[in-house]
PDB file of C-alpha atoms and ligand atoms in Angstrom:
ATOM      1  CA  UNK K 772       0.451  22.144  -1.270  1.00 98.00           C
ATOM      2  CA  UNK K 773      -2.654  23.159   0.597  1.00 98.00           C
ATOM      3  CA  UNK K 774      -3.590  22.241   3.747  1.00 98.00           C
ATOM      4  CA  UNK K 775      -7.356  22.081   4.497  1.00 98.00           C
ATOM      5  CA  UNK K 776      -9.913  21.047   7.419  1.00 98.00           C
ATOM      6  CA  UNK K 777     -12.594  22.187   6.284  1.00 98.00           C
ATOM      7  CA  UNK K 778     -15.204  21.525   3.984  1.00 98.00           C
ATOM      8  CA  UNK K 779     -16.558  25.171   2.160  1.00 98.00           C
ATOM      9  CA  UNK K 780     -12.300  26.006   1.574  1.00 98.00           C
ATOM     10  CA  UNK K 781     -12.045  22.250  -0.489  1.00 98.00           C
ATOM     11  CA  UNK K 782     -15.191  23.028  -2.330  1.00 98.00           C
ATOM     12  CA  UNK K 783     -13.770  26.716  -2.874  1.00 98.00           C
ATOM     13  CA  UNK K 784     -10.213  25.349  -4.628  1.00 98.00           C
ATOM     14  CA  UNK K 785     -11.641  22.175  -6.526  1.00 98.00           C
ATOM     15  CA  UNK K 786     -14.102  24.677  -8.133  1.00 98.00           C
ATOM     16  CA  UNK K 787     -11.787  27.289  -8.868  1.00 98.00           C
ATOM     17  CA  UNK K 788      -9.694  24.550 -11.394  1.00 98.00           C
ATOM     18  CA  UNK K 789     -12.964  23.085 -12.496  1.00 98.00           C
ATOM     19  CA  UNK K 790     -13.396  26.982 -14.199  1.00 98.00           C
ATOM     20  CA  UNK K 791     -10.041  26.200 -15.665  1.00 98.00           C
ATOM     21  CA  UNK K 792     -11.487  22.880 -17.159  1.00 98.00           C
ATOM     22  CA  UNK K 793      -8.823  20.871 -14.897  1.00 98.00           C
ATOM     23  CA  UNK K 794      -9.325  17.216 -14.217  1.00 98.00           C
ATOM     24  CA  UNK K 795      -9.217  16.750 -10.720  1.00 98.00           C
ATOM     25  CA  UNK K 796      -7.983  13.595  -8.921  1.00 99.00           C
ATOM     26  CA  UNK K 797      -9.062  12.018  -5.142  1.00 99.00           C
ATOM     27  CA  UNK K 798      -7.112   9.558  -3.014  1.00 99.00           C
ATOM     28  CA  UNK K 799      -8.786   8.655  -0.457  1.00 98.00           C
ATOM     29  CA  UNK K 800      -6.799   7.465   3.044  1.00 98.00           C
ATOM     30  CA  UNK K 801      -6.783   7.237   6.689  1.00 98.00           C
ATOM     31  CA  UNK K 802      -2.699   8.307   6.820  1.00 98.00           C
ATOM     32  CA  UNK K 803       0.340   6.598   7.958  1.00 98.00           C
ATOM     33  CA  UNK K 804       1.036   6.398   3.980  1.00 98.00           C
ATOM     34  CA  UNK K 805       3.352   4.067   3.284  1.00 98.00           C
ATOM     35  CA  UNK K 806       4.679   2.700  -0.505  1.00 98.00           C
ATOM     36  CA  UNK K 807       0.670   1.066  -1.446  1.00 98.00           C
ATOM     37  CA  UNK K 808      -0.767   4.922  -0.799  1.00 98.00           C
ATOM     38  CA  UNK K 809       2.191   6.426  -3.066  1.00 98.00           C
ATOM     39  CA  UNK K 810       1.648   4.308  -5.802  1.00 98.00           C
ATOM     40  CA  UNK K 811      -2.311   5.867  -6.030  1.00 98.00           C
ATOM     41  CA  UNK K 812      -0.909   9.393  -5.438  1.00 99.00           C
ATOM     42  CA  UNK K 813       1.424   8.841  -8.297  1.00 98.00           C
ATOM     43  CA  UNK K 814      -0.867   7.030 -10.770  1.00 98.00           C
ATOM     44  CA  UNK K 815      -3.715  10.161  -9.563  1.00 99.00           C
ATOM     45  CA  UNK K 816      -1.033  12.653 -10.440  1.00 98.00           C
ATOM     46  CA  UNK K 817       0.275  11.243 -13.435  1.00 98.00           C
ATOM     47  CA  UNK K 818      -3.635  10.658 -14.819  1.00 98.00           C
ATOM     48  CA  UNK K 819      -4.933  13.818 -13.500  1.00 98.00           C
ATOM     49  CA  UNK K 820      -4.088  18.347 -13.363  1.00 98.00           C
ATOM     50  CA  UNK K 821      -5.054  18.165  -9.703  1.00 99.00           C
ATOM     51  CA  UNK K 822      -4.572  15.558  -7.116  1.00 99.00           C
ATOM     52  CA  UNK K 823      -6.130  15.777  -3.399  1.00 99.00           C
ATOM     53  CA  UNK K 824      -5.172  13.260  -0.898  1.00 99.00           C
ATOM     54  CA  UNK K 825      -7.256  12.750   2.273  1.00 99.00           C
ATOM     55  CA  UNK K 826      -6.251  11.786   5.302  1.00 98.00           C
ATOM     56  CA  UNK K 827      -8.729  11.248   7.250  1.00 98.00           C
ATOM     57  CA  UNK K 828      -9.073   8.101   9.995  1.00 98.00           C
ATOM     58  CA  UNK K 829     -12.868   7.463   9.156  1.00 98.00           C
ATOM     59  CA  UNK K 830     -13.859   6.319  13.353  1.00 98.00           C
ATOM     60  CA  UNK K 831     -17.185   5.195  11.119  1.00 98.00           C
ATOM     61  CA  UNK K 832     -15.593   2.761   9.712  1.00 97.00           C
ATOM     62  CA  UNK K 833     -14.549   1.218  12.873  1.00 97.00           C
ATOM     63  CA  UNK K 834     -16.514  -1.796  15.091  1.00 96.00           C
ATOM     64  CA  UNK K 835     -16.524  -1.929  18.943  1.00 95.00           C
ATOM     65  CA  UNK K 836     -13.365  -3.575  20.040  1.00 93.00           C
ATOM     66  CA  UNK K 837     -11.654  -2.544  16.568  1.00 96.00           C
ATOM     67  CA  UNK K 838      -8.043  -0.658  16.422  1.00 95.00           C
ATOM     68  CA  UNK K 839      -9.453   3.142  16.319  1.00 97.00           C
ATOM     69  CA  UNK K 840      -7.466   4.309  19.227  1.00 96.00           C
ATOM     70  CA  UNK K 841      -4.498   2.129  18.487  1.00 96.00           C
ATOM     71  CA  UNK K 842      -4.168   3.113  14.818  1.00 96.00           C
ATOM     72  CA  UNK K 843      -0.874   4.319  13.703  1.00 96.00           C
ATOM     73  CA  UNK K 844      -0.342   8.343  12.600  1.00 97.00           C
ATOM     74  CA  UNK K 845       2.142  10.741  11.620  1.00 98.00           C
ATOM     75  CA  UNK K 846       0.251  14.174  10.595  1.00 98.00           C
ATOM     76  CA  UNK K 847       3.988  15.506   9.818  1.00 98.00           C
ATOM     77  CA  UNK K 848       5.463  12.339   7.474  1.00 98.00           C
ATOM     78  CA  UNK K 849       1.700  12.153   5.678  1.00 98.00           C
ATOM     79  CA  UNK K 850       2.090  15.872   4.377  1.00 98.00           C
ATOM     80  CA  UNK K 851       5.488  16.191   3.498  1.00 98.00           C
ATOM     81  CA  UNK K 852       4.961  12.445   1.063  1.00 98.00           C
ATOM     82  CA  UNK K 853       1.941  14.001   0.032  1.00 98.00           C
ATOM     83  CA  UNK K 854       3.885  16.908  -1.204  1.00 98.00           C
ATOM     84  CA  UNK K 855       7.262  15.469  -2.269  1.00 98.00           C
ATOM     85  CA  UNK K 856       4.562  13.474  -4.897  1.00 98.00           C
ATOM     86  CA  UNK K 857       2.922  16.455  -5.852  1.00 98.00           C
ATOM     87  CA  UNK K 858      -0.318  16.240  -4.446  1.00 98.00           C
ATOM     88  CA  UNK K 859      -1.995  19.839  -4.743  1.00 99.00           C
ATOM     89  CA  UNK K 860      -3.649  19.383  -1.554  1.00 99.00           C
ATOM     90  CA  UNK K 861      -4.505  17.418   1.330  1.00 99.00           C
ATOM     91  CA  UNK K 862      -7.782  17.378   3.026  1.00 99.00           C
ATOM     92  CA  UNK K 863      -7.372  15.798   6.245  1.00 98.00           C
ATOM     93  CA  UNK K 864     -10.816  17.216   8.717  1.00 98.00           C
ATOM     94  CA  UNK K 865     -11.425  16.226  11.950  1.00 98.00           C
ATOM     95  CA  UNK K 866     -14.262  13.907  13.109  1.00 98.00           C
ATOM     96  CA  UNK K 867     -16.935  16.318  14.362  1.00 98.00           C
ATOM     97  CA  UNK K 868     -16.478  18.477  10.510  1.00 98.00           C
ATOM     98  CA  UNK K 869     -17.124  15.562   8.947  1.00 98.00           C
ATOM     99  CA  UNK K 870     -19.889  13.930  11.456  1.00 98.00           C
ATOM    100  CA  UNK K 871     -21.630  16.608  13.378  1.00 98.00           C
ATOM    101  CA  UNK K 872     -23.377  15.905  16.094  1.00 97.00           C
ATOM    102  CA  UNK K 873     -26.932  15.563  14.509  1.00 96.00           C
ATOM    103  CA  UNK K 874     -25.466  13.427  11.832  1.00 98.00           C
ATOM    104  CA  UNK K 875     -27.564  11.207  11.300  1.00 98.00           C
ATOM    105  CA  UNK K 876     -27.494   9.833   7.142  1.00 98.00           C
ATOM    106  CA  UNK K 877     -26.739   6.144   6.545  1.00 98.00           C
ATOM    107  CA  UNK K 878     -25.186   4.949   2.725  1.00 98.00           C
ATOM    108  CA  UNK K 879     -24.735   0.850   2.043  1.00 97.00           C
ATOM    109  CA  UNK K 880     -24.291  -1.493  -0.141  1.00 98.00           C
ATOM    110  CA  UNK K 881     -25.869  -4.408   1.867  1.00 98.00           C
ATOM    111  CA  UNK K 882     -25.560  -7.658   0.648  1.00 98.00           C
ATOM    112  CA  UNK K 883     -21.869  -7.347  -0.975  1.00 98.00           C
ATOM    113  CA  UNK K 884     -21.387  -5.585   2.371  1.00 98.00           C
ATOM    114  CA  UNK K 885     -22.230  -8.693   4.428  1.00 98.00           C
ATOM    115  CA  UNK K 886     -19.111 -11.418   3.027  1.00 98.00           C
ATOM    116  CA  UNK K 887     -15.844 -12.174   3.428  1.00 98.00           C
ATOM    117  CA  UNK K 888     -14.127  -9.167   5.448  1.00 98.00           C
ATOM    118  CA  UNK K 889     -17.958  -8.110   6.285  1.00 98.00           C
ATOM    119  CA  UNK K 890     -18.831 -11.217   7.994  1.00 98.00           C
ATOM    120  CA  UNK K 891     -16.500 -10.494  10.834  1.00 96.00           C
ATOM    121  CA  UNK K 892     -16.195  -6.544  10.822  1.00 97.00           C
ATOM    122  CA  UNK K 893     -20.276  -6.335   9.919  1.00 97.00           C
ATOM    123  CA  UNK K 894     -20.264  -1.855  10.085  1.00 97.00           C
ATOM    124  CA  UNK K 895     -16.890  -1.887   7.903  1.00 98.00           C
ATOM    125  CA  UNK K 896     -17.853  -1.223   4.355  1.00 98.00           C
ATOM    126  CA  UNK K 897     -21.172   1.108   5.810  1.00 98.00           C
ATOM    127  CA  UNK K 898     -18.412   3.349   7.094  1.00 98.00           C
ATOM    128  CA  UNK K 899     -16.481   2.788   4.271  1.00 98.00           C
ATOM    129  CA  UNK K 900     -19.719   3.762   2.044  1.00 98.00           C
ATOM    130  CA  UNK K 901     -20.431   6.337   4.134  1.00 98.00           C
ATOM    131  CA  UNK K 902     -17.038   8.312   4.185  1.00 98.00           C
ATOM    132  CA  UNK K 903     -16.356   7.542   0.184  1.00 98.00           C
ATOM    133  CA  UNK K 904     -20.325   8.910  -0.714  1.00 98.00           C
ATOM    134  CA  UNK K 905     -19.395  12.414   1.532  1.00 98.00           C
ATOM    135  CA  UNK K 906     -15.570  13.337   0.069  1.00 99.00           C
ATOM    136  CA  UNK K 907     -17.001  12.283  -3.523  1.00 98.00           C
ATOM    137  CA  UNK K 908     -18.980  14.713  -2.959  1.00 98.00           C
ATOM    138  CA  UNK K 909     -16.853  16.990  -1.347  1.00 98.00           C
ATOM    139  CA  UNK K 910     -13.773  17.118  -4.057  1.00 98.00           C
ATOM    140  CA  UNK K 911     -16.239  16.307  -6.708  1.00 98.00           C
ATOM    141  CA  UNK K 912     -13.304  14.455  -8.808  1.00 98.00           C
ATOM    142  CA  UNK K 913     -13.600  13.216 -11.636  1.00 98.00           C
ATOM    143  CA  UNK K 914     -11.719   9.957 -10.753  1.00 98.00           C
ATOM    144  CA  UNK K 915     -10.494   8.505  -7.568  1.00 99.00           C
ATOM    145  CA  UNK K 916      -7.502   6.080  -6.474  1.00 99.00           C
ATOM    146  CA  UNK K 917      -8.642   3.000  -4.936  1.00 98.00           C
ATOM    147  CA  UNK K 918      -6.182   0.298  -4.482  1.00 98.00           C
ATOM    148  CA  UNK K 919      -6.641  -3.844  -4.915  1.00 98.00           C
ATOM    149  CA  UNK K 920      -5.083  -4.812  -1.503  1.00 98.00           C
ATOM    150  CA  UNK K 921      -8.557  -3.855  -0.221  1.00 98.00           C
ATOM    151  CA  UNK K 922     -10.442  -6.039  -3.368  1.00 98.00           C
ATOM    152  CA  UNK K 923     -14.305  -6.264  -1.611  1.00 98.00           C
ATOM    153  CA  UNK K 924     -14.035  -2.054  -0.910  1.00 98.00           C
ATOM    154  CA  UNK K 925     -12.990  -1.784  -4.237  1.00 98.00           C
ATOM    155  CA  UNK K 926     -16.196  -3.467  -5.585  1.00 98.00           C
ATOM    156  CA  UNK K 927     -18.265  -2.503  -3.232  1.00 98.00           C
ATOM    157  CA  UNK K 928     -17.876   0.695  -4.249  1.00 98.00           C
ATOM    158  CA  UNK K 929     -18.344  -0.232  -7.802  1.00 98.00           C
ATOM    159  CA  UNK K 930     -21.196  -1.147  -7.253  1.00 98.00           C
ATOM    160  CA  UNK K 931     -22.560   1.920  -5.083  1.00 98.00           C
ATOM    161  CA  UNK K 932     -20.846   4.236  -7.725  1.00 98.00           C
ATOM    162  CA  UNK K 933     -23.470   2.675 -10.539  1.00 98.00           C
ATOM    163  CA  UNK K 934     -26.368   1.772  -8.420  1.00 98.00           C
ATOM    164  CA  UNK K 935     -26.482   5.875  -7.297  1.00 98.00           C
ATOM    165  CA  UNK K 936     -25.184   7.292 -10.709  1.00 98.00           C
ATOM    166  CA  UNK K 937     -22.016   8.805  -8.610  1.00 98.00           C
ATOM    167  CA  UNK K 938     -20.445  10.745 -11.647  1.00 98.00           C
ATOM    168  CA  UNK K 939     -16.214   9.539 -11.212  1.00 98.00           C
ATOM    169  CA  UNK K 940     -14.309   7.022 -12.516  1.00 98.00           C
ATOM    170  CA  UNK K 941     -12.989   4.920  -9.598  1.00 98.00           C
ATOM    171  CA  UNK K 942      -9.745   3.583 -10.721  1.00 98.00           C
ATOM    172  CA  UNK K 943      -8.425   0.397  -9.583  1.00 98.00           C
ATOM    173  CA  UNK K 944      -4.243   0.146  -8.573  1.00 98.00           C
ATOM    174  CA  UNK K 945      -2.817  -3.279  -7.977  1.00 98.00           C
ATOM    175  CA  UNK K 946      -1.684  -4.495  -4.621  1.00 98.00           C
ATOM    176  CA  UNK K 947       1.787  -2.889  -3.815  1.00 98.00           C
ATOM    177  CA  UNK K 948       4.188  -5.576  -1.777  1.00 98.00           C
ATOM    178  CA  UNK K 949       7.466  -5.556   0.484  1.00 98.00           C
ATOM    179  CA  UNK K 950      10.283  -7.105  -1.664  1.00 98.00           C
ATOM    180  CA  UNK K 951       9.018 -10.533   0.615  1.00 98.00           C
ATOM    181  CA  UNK K 952       5.808 -10.426  -0.273  1.00 98.00           C
ATOM    182  CA  UNK K 953       3.579  -8.888   2.294  1.00 98.00           C
ATOM    183  CA  UNK K 954       1.322  -7.271   0.624  1.00 98.00           C
ATOM    184  CA  UNK K 955       1.345  -3.119   2.439  1.00 98.00           C
ATOM    185  CA  UNK K 956      -0.222  -2.232   4.848  1.00 97.00           C
ATOM    186  CA  UNK K 957      -0.664   0.547   8.198  1.00 95.00           C
ATOM    187  CA  UNK K 958      -1.363  -2.101  10.395  1.00 95.00           C
ATOM    188  CA  UNK K 959       2.102  -4.134   9.788  1.00 97.00           C
ATOM    189  CA  UNK K 960       3.195  -1.745  12.412  1.00 96.00           C
ATOM    190  CA  UNK K 961       1.653  -3.716  14.778  1.00 96.00           C
ATOM    191  CA  UNK K 962       2.991  -7.203  14.049  1.00 98.00           C
ATOM    192  CA  UNK K 963       6.573  -7.960  16.257  1.00 98.00           C
ATOM    193  CA  UNK K 964       9.851  -9.218  14.638  1.00 98.00           C
ATOM    194  CA  UNK K 965       8.716 -12.887  14.307  1.00 98.00           C
ATOM    195  CA  UNK K 966       4.713 -11.432  13.414  1.00 98.00           C
ATOM    196  CA  UNK K 967       6.002  -9.961  10.398  1.00 98.00           C
ATOM    197  CA  UNK K 968       7.815 -13.381   9.840  1.00 98.00           C
ATOM    198  CA  UNK K 969       5.334 -15.915  10.668  1.00 98.00           C
ATOM    199  CA  UNK K 970       2.536 -13.292   8.543  1.00 98.00           C
ATOM    200  CA  UNK K 971       3.932 -13.859   5.130  1.00 98.00           C
ATOM    201  CA  UNK K 972       1.605 -16.878   5.415  1.00 98.00           C
ATOM    202  CA  UNK K 973      -0.821 -15.390   4.357  1.00 98.00           C
ATOM    203  CA  UNK K 974       0.832 -13.969   1.049  1.00 98.00           C
ATOM    204  CA  UNK K 975       2.685 -17.510   0.353  1.00 98.00           C
ATOM    205  CA  UNK K 976      -0.733 -19.344   0.594  1.00 98.00           C
ATOM    206  CA  UNK K 977      -2.695 -17.212  -2.416  1.00 98.00           C
ATOM    207  CA  UNK K 978       1.065 -16.856  -3.782  1.00 98.00           C
ATOM    208  CA  UNK K 979       0.242 -21.132  -4.014  1.00 98.00           C
ATOM    209  CA  UNK K 980      -3.158 -20.530  -5.352  1.00 98.00           C
ATOM    210  CA  UNK K 981      -1.693 -18.236  -7.529  1.00 98.00           C
ATOM    211  CA  UNK K 982       0.719 -20.993  -9.127  1.00 98.00           C
ATOM    212  CA  UNK K 983      -2.502 -23.483  -9.094  1.00 98.00           C
ATOM    213  CA  UNK K 984      -4.457 -20.961 -11.630  1.00 98.00           C
ATOM    214  CA  UNK K 985      -1.396 -20.335 -14.002  1.00 97.00           C
ATOM    215  CA  UNK K 986      -1.223 -23.559 -14.177  1.00 97.00           C
ATOM    216  CA  UNK K 987      -4.956 -24.597 -15.875  1.00 96.00           C
ATOM    217  CA  UNK K 988      -6.556 -25.617 -12.245  1.00 98.00           C
ATOM    218  CA  UNK K 989      -9.742 -23.835 -11.856  1.00 98.00           C
ATOM    219  CA  UNK K 990     -11.561 -25.334  -9.064  1.00 98.00           C
ATOM    220  CA  UNK K 991     -12.340 -23.301  -5.852  1.00 98.00           C
ATOM    221  CA  UNK K 992     -11.991 -26.186  -3.453  1.00 98.00           C
ATOM    222  CA  UNK K 993      -8.004 -27.087  -4.944  1.00 98.00           C
ATOM    223  CA  UNK K 994      -7.337 -23.785  -5.107  1.00 98.00           C
ATOM    224  CA  UNK K 995      -8.221 -22.582  -1.350  1.00 98.00           C
ATOM    225  CA  UNK K 996      -6.666 -26.117  -0.279  1.00 98.00           C
ATOM    226  CA  UNK K 997      -3.741 -24.591  -1.040  1.00 98.00           C
ATOM    227  CA  UNK K 998      -4.083 -20.959   1.007  1.00 98.00           C
ATOM    228  CA  UNK K 999      -5.992 -22.585   3.639  1.00 98.00           C
ATOM    229  CA  UNK K1000      -2.810 -25.600   4.002  1.00 98.00           C
ATOM    230  CA  UNK K1001      -0.403 -22.837   3.686  1.00 98.00           C
ATOM    231  CA  UNK K1002      -2.259 -21.017   7.029  1.00 98.00           C
ATOM    232  CA  UNK K1003      -2.453 -23.932   8.773  1.00 98.00           C
ATOM    233  CA  UNK K1004       1.400 -24.314   8.910  1.00 98.00           C
ATOM    234  CA  UNK K1005       1.884 -22.240  10.500  1.00 98.00           C
ATOM    235  CA  UNK K1006       1.232 -21.988  14.258  1.00 98.00           C
ATOM    236  CA  UNK K1007       1.124 -18.042  14.777  1.00 98.00           C
ATOM    237  CA  UNK K1008      -1.596 -18.039  12.808  1.00 98.00           C
ATOM    238  CA  UNK K1009      -5.489 -18.461  12.463  1.00 98.00           C
ATOM    239  CA  UNK K1010      -7.611 -17.906   9.273  1.00 98.00           C
ATOM    240  CA  UNK K1011     -10.284 -15.860   9.132  1.00 98.00           C
ATOM    241  CA  UNK K1012     -11.668 -16.780   5.493  1.00 98.00           C
ATOM    242  CA  UNK K1013      -9.922 -17.996   2.082  1.00 98.00           C
ATOM    243  CA  UNK K1014     -12.428 -17.188  -0.634  1.00 98.00           C
ATOM    244  CA  UNK K1015     -13.132 -17.513  -4.039  1.00 98.00           C
ATOM    245  CA  UNK K1016     -16.358 -15.270  -5.178  1.00 98.00           C
ATOM    246  CA  UNK K1017     -17.215 -13.507  -8.226  1.00 98.00           C
ATOM    247  CA  UNK K1018     -16.356  -9.671  -8.019  1.00 98.00           C
ATOM    248  CA  UNK K1019     -20.318  -8.428  -9.369  1.00 97.00           C
ATOM    249  CA  UNK K1020     -21.947 -10.308  -6.378  1.00 98.00           C
ATOM    250  CA  UNK K1021     -19.368 -11.227  -4.079  1.00 98.00           C
ATOM    251  CA  UNK K1022     -21.345 -14.330  -4.481  1.00 98.00           C
ATOM    252  CA  UNK K1023     -19.092 -17.824  -4.072  1.00 98.00           C
ATOM    253  CA  UNK K1024     -17.821 -19.783  -6.810  1.00 98.00           C
ATOM    254  CA  UNK K1025     -17.459 -23.663  -7.859  1.00 98.00           C
ATOM    255  CA  UNK K1026     -15.012 -22.298 -10.217  1.00 98.00           C
ATOM    256  CA  UNK K1027     -12.926 -19.431 -11.234  1.00 98.00           C
ATOM    257  CA  UNK K1028     -14.711 -18.042 -14.798  1.00 96.00           C
ATOM    258  CA  UNK K1029     -15.054 -14.851 -15.494  1.00 96.00           C
ATOM    259  CA  UNK K1030     -14.291 -12.206 -13.136  1.00 97.00           C
ATOM    260  CA  UNK K1031     -13.036 -13.787  -9.747  1.00 98.00           C
ATOM    261  CA  UNK K1032     -11.622 -12.324  -6.435  1.00 98.00           C
ATOM    262  CA  UNK K1033      -9.698 -14.995  -4.294  1.00 98.00           C
ATOM    263  CA  UNK K1034      -9.254 -13.164  -1.027  1.00 98.00           C
ATOM    264  CA  UNK K1035      -8.198 -14.162   1.895  1.00 98.00           C
ATOM    265  CA  UNK K1036      -8.237 -13.079   5.805  1.00 98.00           C
ATOM    266  CA  UNK K1037      -5.548 -13.846   8.879  1.00 98.00           C
ATOM    267  CA  UNK K1038      -4.952 -13.062  12.503  1.00 98.00           C
ATOM    268  CA  UNK K1039      -1.387 -12.662  13.221  1.00 97.00           C
ATOM    269  CA  UNK K1040      -1.646 -12.431  16.897  1.00 96.00           C
ATOM    270  CA  UNK K1041      -4.495  -9.137  17.460  1.00 94.00           C
ATOM    271  CA  UNK K1042      -3.537  -7.524  13.756  1.00 96.00           C
ATOM    272  CA  UNK K1043      -6.149  -8.712  11.286  1.00 97.00           C
ATOM    273  CA  UNK K1044      -4.514  -8.900   7.668  1.00 98.00           C
ATOM    274  CA  UNK K1045      -5.994  -9.503   4.169  1.00 98.00           C
ATOM    275  CA  UNK K1046      -4.522 -10.108   1.102  1.00 98.00           C
ATOM    276  CA  UNK K1047      -5.895 -11.456  -2.382  1.00 98.00           C
ATOM    277  CA  UNK K1048      -5.487 -11.560  -6.089  1.00 98.00           C
ATOM    278  CA  UNK K1049      -8.266 -11.120  -9.129  1.00 98.00           C
ATOM    279  CA  UNK K1050      -8.683 -13.963 -11.707  1.00 98.00           C
ATOM    280  CA  UNK K1051      -8.251 -13.631 -14.934  1.00 96.00           C
ATOM    281  CA  UNK K1052      -4.769 -13.404 -13.640  1.00 93.00           C
ATOM    282  CA  UNK K1053      -2.351 -10.011 -14.896  1.00 85.00           C
TER     283      UNK K1053
HETATM  284  P1  AMP M1320      -6.189   3.241   3.695  1.00 76.07           P
HETATM  285  O1  AMP M1320      -5.356   4.371   3.884  1.00 76.07           O
HETATM  286  O2  AMP M1320      -5.783   2.081   4.473  1.00 76.07           O
HETATM  287  O3  AMP M1320      -8.184   3.900   3.864  1.00 76.07           O
HETATM  288  O4  AMP M1320      -6.190   2.641   2.367  1.00 76.07           O
HETATM  289  C1  AMP M1320      -6.159   3.914   1.422  1.00 76.07           C
HETATM  290  C2  AMP M1320      -6.035   3.310  -0.118  1.00 76.07           C
HETATM  291  O5  AMP M1320      -4.767   2.443  -0.383  1.00 76.07           O
HETATM  292  C3  AMP M1320      -6.811   2.493   0.090  1.00 76.07           C
HETATM  293  O6  AMP M1320      -7.638   2.563  -1.526  1.00 76.07           O
HETATM  294  C4  AMP M1320      -6.211   1.544  -0.174  1.00 76.07           C
HETATM  295  O7  AMP M1320      -6.506  -0.278  -1.358  1.00 76.07           O
HETATM  296  C5  AMP M1320      -5.090   1.725  -0.718  1.00 76.07           C
HETATM  297  N1  AMP M1320      -4.236   1.117  -0.618  1.00 76.07           N
HETATM  298  C6  AMP M1320      -3.796   0.307   1.172  1.00 76.07           C
HETATM  299  N2  AMP M1320      -2.849  -0.584   1.056  1.00 76.07           N
HETATM  300  C7  AMP M1320      -1.870  -0.719  -0.340  1.00 76.07           C
HETATM  301  C8  AMP M1320      -1.118  -1.634  -1.112  1.00 76.07           C
HETATM  302  N3  AMP M1320      -0.536  -2.515  -0.499  1.00 76.07           N
HETATM  303  N4  AMP M1320      -0.907  -1.776  -2.580  1.00 76.07           N
HETATM  304  C9  AMP M1320      -2.827  -1.011  -3.096  1.00 76.07           C
HETATM  305  N5  AMP M1320      -3.068  -0.073  -2.465  1.00 76.07           N
HETATM  306  C10 AMP M1320      -2.878   0.026  -1.299  1.00 76.07           C
END
């Protein structure tokens, strides 16, 4: 497995593969990899000739006062996991490689980025759009893999790719959960044992909402009430939002019709957790 820290060697490596007509996949990550990331790498491995994993803790997607400085890192473990899953290369640049001192460009999908998580993280999705655009330009993959744990991110990137005619297939991958239902996240490592138990309010609220949908309920108010009630019953939890939106515009819906996202975010102490499901249910 190649480990690359600069842009030119990535282009040279991928360029060689493309001359041999190999299909190339990109799996963008911020590191501290877990089974959720592994599921993306496995799918990329199964569907493509070559797999590049990027491990880049992207400063542009953290706002002031967010957890950039404390975000967990474990480079040796990340590299070993990528290797064991059969990745062909890991691209892990220093921030100055991606954002040299003269850097100025912006990429954004403003309306979709203002809502849901964007309401409390105003610069986040702009930073995501920027880094993913750069990574797609550097690696020029045929396919790029994203987890639906970050569903808003996926729908924003889907719009970005469409609006900018990006020549790449964005592949959504299902949420990987702990046996008790908590969605895997690098940020779960921040939780104390007591918080880890209390954090289940988020997935349990969404599971309750999901059961209503499975039983035929389509009213957004009734569905969201199940999420709000479950989180309100957990004293350590503080709801950020629970919303039902259509996936194309991320605008709220009164009824679940067509492709909709039911998403929630919750504070558990200083840790912000997100989870969701998509209608129609799989
Ligand atoms: P991150 O390192 O948090 O930026 O995540 C990198 C990619 O892994 C993103 O596309 C995430 O949506 C995806 N991912 C993170 N956690 C999970 C999970 N529990 N299940 C599926 N995908 C995930």
